[in-house]
CSV table of C-alpha atoms in Angstrom, one decimal:
chain,number,residue,atom,x,y,z
Q,245,MET,CA,13.8,-1.5,-3.2
Q,246,THR,CA,12.8,-4.7,-1.4
Q,247,TYR,CA,9.8,-6.5,-0.1
Q,248,CYS,CA,10.1,-9.4,2.4
Q,249,LEU,CA,7.6,-10.8,4.7
Q,250,GLY,CA,7.4,-13.5,7.4
Q,251,ILE,CA,4.1,-15.2,8.6
Q,252,LYS,CA,3.8,-17.1,11.9
Q,253,THR,CA,0.8,-19.3,12.4
Q,254,LYS,CA,0.1,-22.0,15.0
Q,255,VAL,CA,1.5,-24.6,12.6
Q,256,GLY,CA,4.6,-23.0,11.4
Q,257,LEU,CA,6.2,-20.2,9.4
Q,258,VAL,CA,6.2,-18.8,5.8
Q,259,MET,CA,9.1,-16.6,4.7
Q,260,ALA,CA,9.3,-14.9,1.4
Q,261,SER,CA,11.5,-12.3,-0.3
Q,262,ASP,CA,11.7,-10.5,-3.7
Q,263,GLY,CA,15.0,-10.6,-5.6
Q,264,ARG,CA,15.7,-7.2,-6.9
Q,265,THR,CA,18.2,-4.6,-5.8
Q,266,ASN,CA,18.8,-1.1,-7.2
Q,267,ALA,CA,21.3,1.6,-6.7
Q,268,GLY,CA,19.5,4.3,-8.6
Q,269,TYR,CA,17.0,3.6,-11.4
Q,270,ASP,CA,19.6,2.6,-13.9
Q,271,GLN,CA,21.3,0.0,-11.8
Q,272,VAL,CA,19.0,-2.8,-11.1
Q,273,ASN,CA,20.3,-6.2,-10.3
Q,274,VAL,CA,19.2,-9.6,-9.0
Q,275,CYS,CA,20.0,-10.2,-5.4
Q,276,ARG,CA,19.3,-13.0,-2.9
Q,277,LYS,CA,17.7,-11.5,0.2
Q,278,MET,CA,17.0,-14.9,1.9
Q,279,HIS,CA,19.8,-16.4,3.9
Q,280,ILE,CA,19.5,-19.7,5.7
Q,281,PHE,CA,21.6,-21.0,8.6
Q,282,SER,CA,20.7,-24.6,9.8
Q,283,HIS,CA,21.9,-27.5,11.9
Q,284,PRO,CA,19.3,-29.9,10.8
Q,285,GLY,CA,17.6,-31.6,13.8
Q,286,ASP,CA,18.8,-28.8,16.1
Q,287,ARG,CA,18.1,-25.3,14.6
Q,288,VAL,CA,17.1,-23.5,11.6
Q,289,PHE,CA,17.3,-19.7,11.0
Q,290,ILE,CA,15.8,-17.9,7.9
Q,291,LEU,CA,17.0,-14.3,7.5
Q,292,LEU,CA,15.4,-11.8,5.1
Q,293,THR,CA,17.1,-8.5,4.6
Q,294,SER,CA,16.2,-5.0,3.3
Q,295,GLY,CA,18.2,-1.8,3.2
Q,296,SER,CA,21.6,-0.9,1.8
Q,297,LEU,CA,23.0,-4.0,0.2
Q,298,SER,CA,26.5,-3.3,1.4
Q,299,VAL,CA,25.3,-3.2,5.0
Q,300,THR,CA,23.1,-6.2,4.9
Q,301,GLN,CA,25.9,-8.1,3.2
Q,302,SER,CA,28.3,-7.3,6.2
Q,303,VAL,CA,25.7,-8.3,8.7
Q,304,ILE,CA,25.2,-11.7,7.0
Q,305,LYS,CA,29.0,-12.2,6.6
Q,306,LEU,CA,29.6,-11.7,10.2
Q,307,LEU,CA,26.7,-14.1,11.2
Q,308,GLU,CA,28.0,-16.6,8.8
Q,309,ARG,CA,31.6,-16.5,10.0
Q,310,ASP,CA,30.4,-17.1,13.6
Q,311,PHE,CA,28.0,-19.8,12.6
Q,312,LYS,CA,30.8,-21.7,10.8
Q,313,LEU,CA,32.9,-21.5,13.9
Q,314,GLY,CA,30.1,-22.9,16.0
Q,315,GLU,CA,29.5,-19.5,17.6
Q,316,GLY,CA,26.7,-16.9,17.5
Q,317,LEU,CA,23.5,-18.3,16.1
Q,318,ALA,CA,25.0,-21.9,16.2
Q,319,CYS,CA,25.0,-21.8,20.0
Q,320,ALA,CA,22.2,-19.3,20.9
Q,321,GLU,CA,20.3,-20.9,23.7
Q,322,SER,CA,16.9,-19.3,22.9
Q,323,PHE,CA,15.4,-17.7,19.7
Q,324,TYR,CA,15.2,-14.4,21.7
Q,325,GLU,CA,18.9,-14.6,22.2
Q,326,ALA,CA,19.4,-15.4,18.5
Q,327,ALA,CA,17.4,-12.2,17.6
Q,328,ARG,CA,19.7,-10.3,20.1
Q,329,MET,CA,22.7,-11.7,18.3
Q,330,VAL,CA,21.5,-10.5,14.9
Q,331,GLY,CA,20.9,-7.2,16.5
Q,332,ALA,CA,24.4,-7.1,17.9
Q,333,GLN,CA,25.9,-7.6,14.4
Q,334,VAL,CA,23.7,-4.9,13.0
Q,335,ARG,CA,25.1,-2.5,15.7
Q,336,ARG,CA,28.6,-3.7,14.9
Q,337,VAL,CA,28.2,-2.8,11.2
Q,338,SER,CA,26.6,0.5,12.3
Q,339,ASP,CA,29.7,1.2,14.4
Q,340,MET,CA,31.8,0.5,11.2
Q,341,ASP,CA,29.8,2.3,8.6
Q,342,ARG,CA,27.1,4.6,9.9
Q,343,GLU,CA,29.2,7.7,10.4
Q,344,ALA,CA,30.7,7.5,6.9
Q,345,LEU,CA,27.4,6.9,5.3
Q,346,GLU,CA,25.7,9.8,7.1
Q,347,LYS,CA,28.5,12.2,6.1
Q,348,ASP,CA,27.3,11.7,2.5
Q,349,ASP,CA,23.6,11.8,3.5
Q,350,TYR,CA,23.0,8.1,3.1
Q,351,GLN,CA,20.8,6.5,5.8
Q,352,PHE,CA,21.8,3.4,7.8
Q,353,ASN,CA,18.6,1.6,7.0
Q,354,VAL,CA,18.9,-2.2,7.4
Q,355,HIS,CA,15.9,-4.2,8.5
Q,356,ILE,CA,16.0,-7.9,9.0
Q,357,LEU,CA,13.4,-10.6,9.5
Q,358,LEU,CA,14.5,-13.6,11.5
Q,359,GLY,CA,12.4,-16.7,11.5
Q,360,GLY,CA,13.0,-20.2,12.5
Q,361,GLN,CA,13.2,-22.6,15.4
Q,362,ILE,CA,15.7,-23.9,18.1
Q,363,ARG,CA,15.0,-27.4,19.3
Q,364,GLY,CA,13.0,-27.4,22.5
Q,365,GLU,CA,11.2,-24.1,21.7
Q,366,ASP,CA,8.4,-23.2,19.3
Q,367,PRO,CA,9.2,-21.5,16.0
Q,368,ASP,CA,9.4,-17.8,16.3
Q,369,LEU,CA,9.7,-14.7,14.1
Q,370,TYR,CA,11.4,-11.3,14.8
Q,371,MET,CA,12.1,-8.1,13.0
Q,372,ILE,CA,15.5,-6.4,13.9
Q,373,TYR,CA,15.4,-2.7,13.5
Q,374,PRO,CA,18.4,-0.6,12.2
Q,375,GLN,CA,19.2,0.2,15.8
Q,376,GLY,CA,19.6,-3.5,16.5
Q,377,ASN,CA,16.5,-4.0,18.8
Q,378,PRO,CA,14.2,-6.9,18.1
Q,379,LEU,CA,10.4,-6.9,17.6
Q,380,ASN,CA,8.5,-10.1,18.1
Q,381,VAL,CA,5.5,-11.0,16.0
Q,382,THR,CA,2.2,-11.2,17.8
Q,383,GLU,CA,-0.7,-13.6,17.5
Q,384,GLU,CA,-3.0,-10.6,16.9
Q,385,SER,CA,-1.0,-9.5,13.9
Q,386,PRO,CA,0.8,-12.7,12.9
Q,387,PHE,CA,3.0,-11.3,10.2
Q,388,LEU,CA,6.0,-9.0,9.8
Q,389,GLN,CA,7.0,-7.0,6.7
Q,390,ILE,CA,10.2,-5.0,5.7
Q,391,GLY,CA,10.8,-2.8,2.7
Q,392,GLU,CA,7.8,-1.7,0.5
Q,393,CYS,CA,5.1,-2.9,2.8
Q,394,LYS,CA,1.9,-1.1,2.0
Q,395,TYR,CA,0.7,-2.5,-1.3
Q,396,GLY,CA,0.9,-6.1,-0.1
Q,397,ARG,CA,-0.6,-5.6,3.3
Q,398,PRO,CA,-4.4,-5.7,2.6
Q,399,VAL,CA,-4.5,-9.3,1.7
Q,400,LEU,CA,-2.4,-10.3,4.8
Q,401,GLU,CA,-4.6,-8.3,7.1
Q,402,ARG,CA,-7.7,-10.0,5.8
Q,403,ALA,CA,-6.5,-13.6,5.1
Q,404,ILE,CA,-3.9,-14.4,7.8
Q,405,ARG,CA,-5.1,-15.7,11.2
Q,406,TYR,CA,-2.8,-17.2,13.7
Q,407,GLU,CA,-5.0,-19.9,14.9
Q,408,SER,CA,-6.6,-21.1,11.7
Q,409,THR,CA,-4.6,-20.2,8.6
Q,410,THR,CA,-2.9,-23.3,7.1
Q,411,LEU,CA,0.6,-23.1,5.8
Q,412,ASP,CA,-0.6,-23.7,2.2
Q,413,GLU,CA,-3.0,-20.7,2.5
Q,414,ALA,CA,-0.3,-18.6,4.2
Q,415,ALA,CA,2.1,-19.5,1.3
Q,416,LYS,CA,-0.5,-18.4,-1.4
Q,417,CYS,CA,-1.1,-15.2,0.6
Q,418,ALA,CA,2.7,-14.4,0.7
Q,419,MET,CA,2.9,-14.8,-3.1
Q,420,ILE,CA,-0.2,-12.7,-3.6
Q,421,SER,CA,1.2,-10.1,-1.4
Q,422,ILE,CA,4.5,-10.0,-3.2
Q,423,ASP,CA,2.7,-10.0,-6.5
Q,424,SER,CA,0.5,-6.9,-5.5
Q,425,THR,CA,3.7,-5.1,-4.5
Q,426,MET,CA,5.6,-6.0,-7.8
Q,427,ARG,CA,2.6,-4.7,-9.7
Q,428,SER,CA,2.9,-1.3,-8.2
Q,429,ASN,CA,6.7,-0.9,-7.7
Q,430,VAL,CA,8.9,-1.9,-10.5
Q,431,THR,CA,12.0,-2.1,-8.2
Q,432,VAL,CA,10.4,-5.0,-6.5
Q,433,GLY,CA,10.5,-8.1,-8.5
Q,434,PRO,CA,11.5,-11.7,-9.2
Q,435,PRO,CA,13.2,-14.1,-8.5
Q,436,ILE,CA,10.9,-14.7,-5.5
Q,437,ASP,CA,12.3,-16.9,-2.7
Q,438,LEU,CA,9.8,-18.8,-0.5
Q,439,VAL,CA,10.2,-21.1,2.4
Q,440,VAL,CA,7.4,-23.0,4.1
Q,441,TYR,CA,8.4,-24.5,7.6
Q,442,SER,CA,6.2,-26.7,9.7
Q,443,ASN,CA,6.6,-26.7,13.5
Q,444,ASN,CA,9.4,-29.0,14.6
Q,445,GLU,CA,10.8,-29.9,11.1
Q,446,LEU,CA,14.1,-28.3,12.2
Q,447,ASP,CA,15.2,-28.5,8.6
Q,448,ILE,CA,14.3,-26.7,5.3
Q,449,ARG,CA,12.2,-29.1,3.4
Q,450,ARG,CA,9.9,-26.8,1.3
Q,451,ARG,CA,11.9,-24.1,-0.4
Q,452,ARG,CA,11.3,-22.7,-3.9
Q,453,ARG,CA,12.7,-20.0,-6.1
Q,454,PHE,CA,10.3,-18.4,-8.6
Q,455,ALA,CA,11.8,-16.8,-11.7
Q,456,SER,CA,9.7,-14.3,-13.6
Q,457,THR,CA,9.0,-17.0,-16.2
Q,458,ASP,CA,7.9,-19.6,-13.7
Q,459,ALA,CA,4.7,-21.1,-15.0
Q,460,ASP,CA,3.1,-21.6,-11.6
Q,461,PHE,CA,3.9,-18.0,-10.6
Q,462,LEU,CA,2.5,-16.7,-13.9
Q,463,GLU,CA,-0.6,-18.8,-13.3
Q,464,LEU,CA,-1.0,-17.5,-9.8
Q,465,GLN,CA,-0.7,-13.9,-11.1
Q,466,ALA,CA,-3.3,-14.4,-13.7
Q,467,LYS,CA,-5.7,-16.2,-11.5
Q,468,TRP,CA,-5.4,-13.7,-8.7
Q,469,GLU,CA,-6.1,-10.8,-11.1
Q,470,SER,CA,-9.3,-12.5,-12.4
Q,471,ALA,CA,-10.3,-13.5,-8.9
Q,472,LEU,CA,-9.9,-10.0,-7.6
Q,473,ARG,CA,-11.8,-8.5,-10.5
Q,474,ARG,CA,-14.6,-11.0,-10.0
Q,475,ALA,CA,-14.7,-10.4,-6.2
Q,476,ALA,CA,-15.1,-6.6,-7.0
Q,477,HIS,CA,-17.8,-7.3,-9.6
Q,478,GLU,CA,-19.7,-9.4,-7.0
Q,479,GLN,CA,-20.0,-6.6,-4.5
Q,480,PRO,CA,-23.5,-5.1,-4.2
Q,481,THR,CA,-24.1,-2.1,-6.5
Q,482,ILE,CA,-24.0,1.1,-4.6
Q,483,ARG,CA,-27.3,2.8,-4.4
Q,484,PHE,CA,-28.0,6.6,-4.5
Q,485,GLU,CA,-31.1,8.4,-3.6
Q,486,GLU,CA,-33.0,9.8,-6.6
Q,487,PRO,CA,-32.1,13.4,-7.0
Q,488,THR,CA,-34.7,15.5,-5.2
Q,489,GLY,CA,-34.7,18.4,-7.6
Q,490,GLN,CA,-34.0,19.1,-11.3
Q,491,GLY,CA,-30.8,21.0,-12.0
Q,492,SER,CA,-31.7,24.4,-13.3
X,229,MET,CA,-4.0,11.6,7.1
X,230,THR,CA,-6.2,11.5,4.1
X,231,TYR,CA,-7.1,9.3,1.2
X,232,CYS,CA,-8.9,10.6,-1.9
X,233,LEU,CA,-9.2,9.2,-5.4
X,234,GLY,CA,-10.6,10.1,-8.7
X,235,ILE,CA,-11.4,7.6,-11.6
X,236,LYS,CA,-12.1,8.6,-15.2
X,237,THR,CA,-13.5,6.1,-17.6
X,238,LYS,CA,-15.0,6.5,-21.0
X,239,VAL,CA,-18.4,7.0,-19.5
X,240,GLY,CA,-17.7,9.3,-16.6
X,241,LEU,CA,-16.0,10.0,-13.3
X,242,VAL,CA,-16.0,8.6,-9.8
X,243,MET,CA,-14.7,10.8,-7.0
X,244,ALA,CA,-14.3,9.7,-3.4
X,245,SER,CA,-12.7,10.9,-0.2
X,246,ASP,CA,-12.3,9.9,3.3
X,247,GLY,CA,-13.4,12.2,6.2
X,248,ARG,CA,-10.8,12.2,8.9
X,249,THR,CA,-8.3,14.9,9.8
X,250,ASN,CA,-5.7,14.7,12.5
X,251,ALA,CA,-3.2,17.1,14.0
X,252,GLY,CA,-1.2,14.7,16.0
X,253,TYR,CA,-2.5,11.3,17.2
X,254,ASP,CA,-4.7,12.8,19.9
X,255,GLN,CA,-6.5,15.3,17.8
X,256,VAL,CA,-8.6,13.5,15.2
X,257,ASN,CA,-11.6,15.2,13.7
X,258,VAL,CA,-14.2,14.8,11.0
X,259,CYS,CA,-13.6,17.0,8.0
X,260,ARG,CA,-15.2,17.2,4.6
X,261,LYS,CA,-12.5,17.0,1.9
X,262,MET,CA,-15.0,17.0,-1.0
X,263,HIS,CA,-16.0,20.4,-2.4
X,264,ILE,CA,-18.4,20.9,-5.2
X,265,PHE,CA,-18.7,24.0,-7.4
X,266,SER,CA,-21.5,23.8,-10.1
X,267,HIS,CA,-23.6,25.7,-12.4
X,268,PRO,CA,-26.0,23.0,-13.5
X,269,GLY,CA,-26.3,22.6,-17.2
X,270,ASP,CA,-23.0,24.5,-17.8
X,271,ARG,CA,-20.3,23.2,-15.5
X,272,VAL,CA,-19.4,21.1,-12.5
X,273,PHE,CA,-16.3,20.8,-10.5
X,274,ILE,CA,-15.5,18.3,-7.7
X,275,LEU,CA,-12.5,19.1,-5.6
X,276,LEU,CA,-10.8,16.6,-3.3
X,277,THR,CA,-8.1,17.8,-1.0
X,278,SER,CA,-5.2,16.5,1.1
X,279,GLY,CA,-2.5,18.1,3.1
X,280,SER,CA,-2.6,20.7,5.9
X,281,LEU,CA,-6.2,21.6,6.6
X,282,SER,CA,-5.4,25.2,7.1
X,283,VAL,CA,-3.9,25.4,3.7
X,284,THR,CA,-6.6,23.4,1.8
X,285,GLN,CA,-9.3,25.5,3.4
X,286,SER,CA,-7.7,28.7,2.2
X,287,VAL,CA,-7.3,27.4,-1.3
X,288,ILE,CA,-11.1,26.4,-1.2
X,289,LYS,CA,-12.1,29.7,0.3
X,290,LEU,CA,-10.4,31.7,-2.5
X,291,LEU,CA,-11.9,29.5,-5.3
X,292,GLU,CA,-15.3,29.8,-3.7
X,293,ARG,CA,-15.2,33.6,-3.4
X,294,ASP,CA,-14.2,33.8,-7.1
X,295,PHE,CA,-17.0,31.4,-8.1
X,296,LYS,CA,-19.7,33.3,-6.3
X,297,LEU,CA,-18.6,36.5,-8.0
X,298,GLY,CA,-18.8,34.6,-11.4
X,299,GLU,CA,-15.1,34.6,-11.7
X,300,GLY,CA,-12.3,31.9,-11.6
X,301,LEU,CA,-13.9,28.5,-12.1
X,302,ALA,CA,-17.2,30.0,-13.0
X,303,CYS,CA,-15.8,31.4,-16.2
X,304,ALA,CA,-13.0,29.0,-17.1
X,305,GLU,CA,-13.1,28.4,-20.8
X,306,SER,CA,-11.6,24.9,-20.6
X,307,PHE,CA,-11.0,22.2,-18.0
X,308,TYR,CA,-7.2,22.7,-18.4
X,309,GLU,CA,-7.7,26.4,-17.7
X,310,ALA,CA,-9.8,25.4,-14.6
X,311,ALA,CA,-6.9,23.2,-13.4
X,312,ARG,CA,-4.5,26.1,-13.9
X,313,MET,CA,-6.8,28.4,-11.8
X,314,VAL,CA,-6.8,25.9,-8.9
X,315,GLY,CA,-3.0,25.8,-9.3
X,316,ALA,CA,-2.9,29.6,-9.2
X,317,GLN,CA,-4.7,29.7,-5.9
X,318,VAL,CA,-2.4,27.0,-4.5
X,319,ARG,CA,0.5,29.2,-5.4
X,320,ARG,CA,-1.2,32.3,-3.9
X,321,VAL,CA,-1.6,30.5,-0.6
X,322,SER,CA,2.0,29.3,-0.8
X,323,ASP,CA,3.0,32.9,-1.2
X,324,MET,CA,1.0,33.7,2.0
X,325,ASP,CA,2.0,30.8,4.2
X,326,ARG,CA,4.9,28.7,3.0
X,327,GLU,CA,7.7,30.7,4.5
X,328,ALA,CA,6.1,30.9,7.9
X,329,LEU,CA,5.3,27.1,7.8
X,330,GLU,CA,8.8,26.2,6.8
X,331,LYS,CA,10.3,28.3,9.6
X,332,ASP,CA,8.8,25.8,12.0
X,333,ASP,CA,9.6,22.8,9.9
X,334,TYR,CA,6.1,22.3,8.5
X,335,GLN,CA,5.8,21.2,4.9
X,336,PHE,CA,3.6,23.1,2.4
X,337,ASN,CA,2.0,19.9,1.3
X,338,VAL,CA,-1.4,20.4,-0.3
X,339,HIS,CA,-2.5,18.1,-3.1
X,340,ILE,CA,-5.9,18.5,-5.0
X,341,LEU,CA,-7.9,16.3,-7.3
X,342,LEU,CA,-10.1,18.3,-9.7
X,343,GLY,CA,-12.7,16.3,-11.6
X,344,GLY,CA,-15.7,17.5,-13.5
X,345,GLN,CA,-16.8,18.9,-16.9
X,346,ILE,CA,-17.4,22.1,-18.7
X,347,ARG,CA,-20.1,22.1,-21.4
X,348,GLY,CA,-18.7,21.5,-24.8
X,349,GLU,CA,-15.8,19.4,-23.5
X,350,ASP,CA,-15.5,15.8,-22.3
X,351,PRO,CA,-15.2,15.3,-18.4
X,352,ASP,CA,-11.7,15.4,-17.2
X,353,LEU,CA,-9.6,14.8,-14.1
X,354,TYR,CA,-6.4,16.5,-12.8
X,355,MET,CA,-4.2,16.4,-9.8
X,356,ILE,CA,-2.7,19.7,-8.8
X,357,TYR,CA,0.7,19.6,-7.0
X,358,PRO,CA,1.8,21.7,-4.1
X,359,GLN,CA,3.8,23.7,-6.6
X,360,GLY,CA,0.6,24.5,-8.5
X,361,ASN,CA,1.3,22.5,-11.6
X,362,PRO,CA,-1.5,20.2,-13.0
X,363,LEU,CA,-1.2,16.5,-13.8
X,364,ASN,CA,-3.9,15.1,-16.3
X,365,VAL,CA,-5.1,11.5,-15.8
X,366,THR,CA,-4.3,9.1,-18.7
X,367,GLU,CA,-6.2,6.3,-20.3
X,368,GLU,CA,-3.5,3.9,-19.5
X,369,SER,CA,-3.6,4.6,-15.8
X,370,PRO,CA,-7.2,6.1,-15.5
X,371,PHE,CA,-7.1,7.0,-11.9
X,372,LEU,CA,-5.4,9.5,-9.5
X,373,GLN,CA,-4.9,9.3,-5.8
X,374,ILE,CA,-3.8,11.7,-3.1
X,375,GLY,CA,-2.8,11.1,0.5
X,376,GLU,CA,-2.3,7.5,1.8
X,377,CYS,CA,-2.2,5.9,-1.7
X,378,LYS,CA,-0.5,2.5,-1.5
X,379,TYR,CA,-2.9,0.2,0.4
X,380,GLY,CA,-5.8,1.0,-1.9
X,381,ARG,CA,-3.9,0.9,-5.1
X,382,PRO,CA,-3.8,-2.9,-5.9
X,383,VAL,CA,-7.5,-3.2,-6.5
X,384,LEU,CA,-7.6,-0.1,-8.8
X,385,GLU,CA,-4.6,-1.3,-10.9
X,386,ARG,CA,-6.4,-4.6,-11.5
X,387,ALA,CA,-10.0,-3.7,-11.9
X,388,ILE,CA,-10.1,-0.3,-13.5
X,389,ARG,CA,-9.9,0.0,-17.3
X,390,TYR,CA,-10.7,3.2,-19.1
X,391,GLU,CA,-12.5,1.7,-22.0
X,392,SER,CA,-14.6,-1.0,-20.3
X,393,THR,CA,-15.1,-0.4,-16.6
X,394,THR,CA,-18.8,0.8,-15.8
X,395,LEU,CA,-19.4,3.6,-13.4
X,396,ASP,CA,-21.1,1.1,-11.0
X,397,GLU,CA,-18.0,-1.1,-11.0
X,398,ALA,CA,-15.7,2.0,-10.5
X,399,ALA,CA,-17.7,3.2,-7.6
X,400,LYS,CA,-17.5,-0.3,-6.0
X,401,CYS,CA,-13.7,-0.3,-6.5
X,402,ALA,CA,-13.4,3.2,-5.1
X,403,MET,CA,-15.2,2.1,-2.0
X,404,ILE,CA,-13.1,-1.0,-1.7
X,405,SER,CA,-9.9,1.0,-2.3
X,406,ILE,CA,-10.9,3.3,0.6
X,407,ASP,CA,-11.8,0.4,2.9
X,408,SER,CA,-8.4,-1.2,2.3
X,409,THR,CA,-6.8,2.0,3.3
X,410,MET,CA,-9.0,2.5,6.4
X,411,ARG,CA,-8.1,-1.0,7.5
X,412,SER,CA,-4.4,-0.4,7.5
X,413,ASN,CA,-4.2,3.3,8.5
X,414,VAL,CA,-6.4,4.4,11.4
X,415,THR,CA,-6.0,8.1,10.5
X,416,VAL,CA,-8.1,7.5,7.3
X,417,GLY,CA,-11.7,6.9,8.1
X,418,PRO,CA,-15.4,7.7,7.6
X,419,PRO,CA,-17.5,9.5,6.8
X,420,ILE,CA,-16.8,8.6,3.1
X,421,ASP,CA,-18.0,11.0,0.4
X,422,LEU,CA,-18.7,9.5,-3.0
X,423,VAL,CA,-19.8,11.1,-6.3
X,424,VAL,CA,-20.6,9.2,-9.5
X,425,TYR,CA,-20.8,11.4,-12.5
X,426,SER,CA,-21.9,10.3,-16.0
X,427,ASN,CA,-20.7,12.1,-19.1
X,428,ASN,CA,-22.7,15.2,-19.9
X,429,GLU,CA,-24.9,15.2,-16.7
X,430,LEU,CA,-23.4,18.6,-16.0
X,431,ASP,CA,-25.0,18.3,-12.5
X,432,ILE,CA,-24.4,16.2,-9.3
X,433,ARG,CA,-27.1,13.6,-9.4
X,434,ARG,CA,-25.4,10.6,-7.5
X,435,ARG,CA,-23.8,11.7,-4.3
X,436,ARG,CA,-23.6,9.9,-1.1
X,437,ARG,CA,-22.0,10.2,2.4
X,438,PHE,CA,-21.3,6.9,4.1
X,439,ALA,CA,-21.1,7.1,8.0
X,440,SER,CA,-19.1,4.4,9.8
X,441,THR,CA,-22.5,2.8,10.7
X,442,ASP,CA,-23.9,2.9,7.2
X,443,ALA,CA,-25.5,-0.5,6.6
X,444,ASP,CA,-24.5,-0.7,3.0
X,445,PHE,CA,-20.9,0.2,3.7
X,446,LEU,CA,-20.7,-2.3,6.5
X,447,GLU,CA,-22.1,-5.0,4.1
X,448,LEU,CA,-19.6,-4.0,1.6
X,449,GLN,CA,-16.7,-4.3,4.0
X,450,ALA,CA,-17.9,-7.8,5.2
X,451,LYS,CA,-18.5,-9.0,1.7
X,452,TRP,CA,-15.2,-7.8,0.4
X,453,GLU,CA,-13.3,-9.4,3.3
X,454,SER,CA,-14.9,-12.8,2.7
X,455,ALA,CA,-14.6,-12.4,-1.2
X,456,LEU,CA,-10.9,-11.7,-0.9
X,457,ARG,CA,-10.3,-14.6,1.5
X,458,ARG,CA,-12.3,-16.9,-0.8
X,459,ALA,CA,-10.2,-15.6,-3.8
X,460,ALA,CA,-7.0,-16.4,-1.9
X,461,HIS,CA,-8.2,-19.8,-0.9
X,462,GLU,CA,-9.0,-20.6,-4.5
X,463,GLN,CA,-5.5,-20.0,-5.8
X,464,PRO,CA,-3.6,-23.1,-6.7
X,465,THR,CA,-1.6,-24.7,-3.9
X,466,ILE,CA,2.1,-24.0,-4.2
X,467,ARG,CA,4.0,-27.1,-5.0
X,468,PHE,CA,7.5,-27.9,-3.7
X,469,GLU,CA,10.0,-30.5,-4.9
X,470,GLU,CA,10.4,-33.3,-2.5
X,471,PRO,CA,13.5,-32.8,-0.4
X,472,THR,CA,16.3,-34.6,-2.1
X,473,GLY,CA,18.1,-35.7,1.0
X,474,GLN,CA,17.3,-36.4,4.6
X,475,GLY,CA,18.3,-33.9,7.2
X,476,SER,CA,21.1,-35.3,9.3
């Protein structure tokens, strides 16, 4: 399983992914799901992937090959065009693999988050569906998730606001969201990759990988647990009317 | 959709259910999913249901008919036997309806939570699967959920402990868990039914229905939102190493 999320606020982006892959319960491995393509000063792309590892690897390989040749993402004229280019590679791999997969009842299920910026435009964030079509994040719901989304959603829905959330806050919320998911689904786990990107940096300056033993991550997990318990404790006690009759 | 949960601690039970049913997105109705059978002083059963309304209604009808005749749950000698009796009625309805439903690609998908107490035993809590087999709650994971479970799970996993959580705390957490689910899935919603049951009461003394306009419920929703945002804010800021090189 996988859990990745991207947040877009007025001041930048936060992108985070877990680092576990599994083919059945008895084959769990570490796997990087965050892939970065950048020409510092001109463009930066952060891709997060979920779905069949074989399929997502092929999509990344094709994008990487083009990028190295100065094609594809390297020369996209807009971020929308970049999202379409990622979608085109998803469709290309679909053409290669989908039929064979479905013959054996495997689903073609790749989802990709694409965040970043091209010089001259604001940063942007898209989700690319398995069919290759792109979905743009909105200011009303300024985050996108792929993989095991539900456990980590409540904190995002309550704490992330496009206009007012700082990148420090968004980064904390991303880590809390991943921690909530790890707690409930053992196939989502460390290492966690995190990138924080401020508008117009056009380079990756704040990037960190958290191992399961990372002291800061362990501190965040412990502090969040006690903060959540305290928050629940501080809610008003629920009142009930006195029973009107005696049980008989 | 539905979200129901039951919590069992050392001192009693908390049972809660949402109140919305939908057959397609354009047919959303209010629906009671909490059903109580009691002989005060001797036994009390709280049933929460999820799945096809037609099916859960049939199961409840059959249990109710027996109970009124002094049969079924009215004369179960143990709570395990009671859970088996609920399972037997699920299987009976399955025999009546499953084949016809599956012909039109509808799933036979009823899940039931059964909490309560029979005099002479401790209170107990079971989930009954669509196949009729019962699952008992455990001290290690002292709650059971049916329906849309994931959004509301993080707060339960962190705040509910069999040995130490009071019923007041458990009731708050149940309402927070339902609120988290409502926030993310519009087909889960009020009215919310809540029962708090202390060991050996053998009667329903604390029961409350929260409408969407309930002032206490609105207060809890607002306070929880601000508490969660504050808790996220109070987490330590995530540090990054200074970038080692300049982008070029």
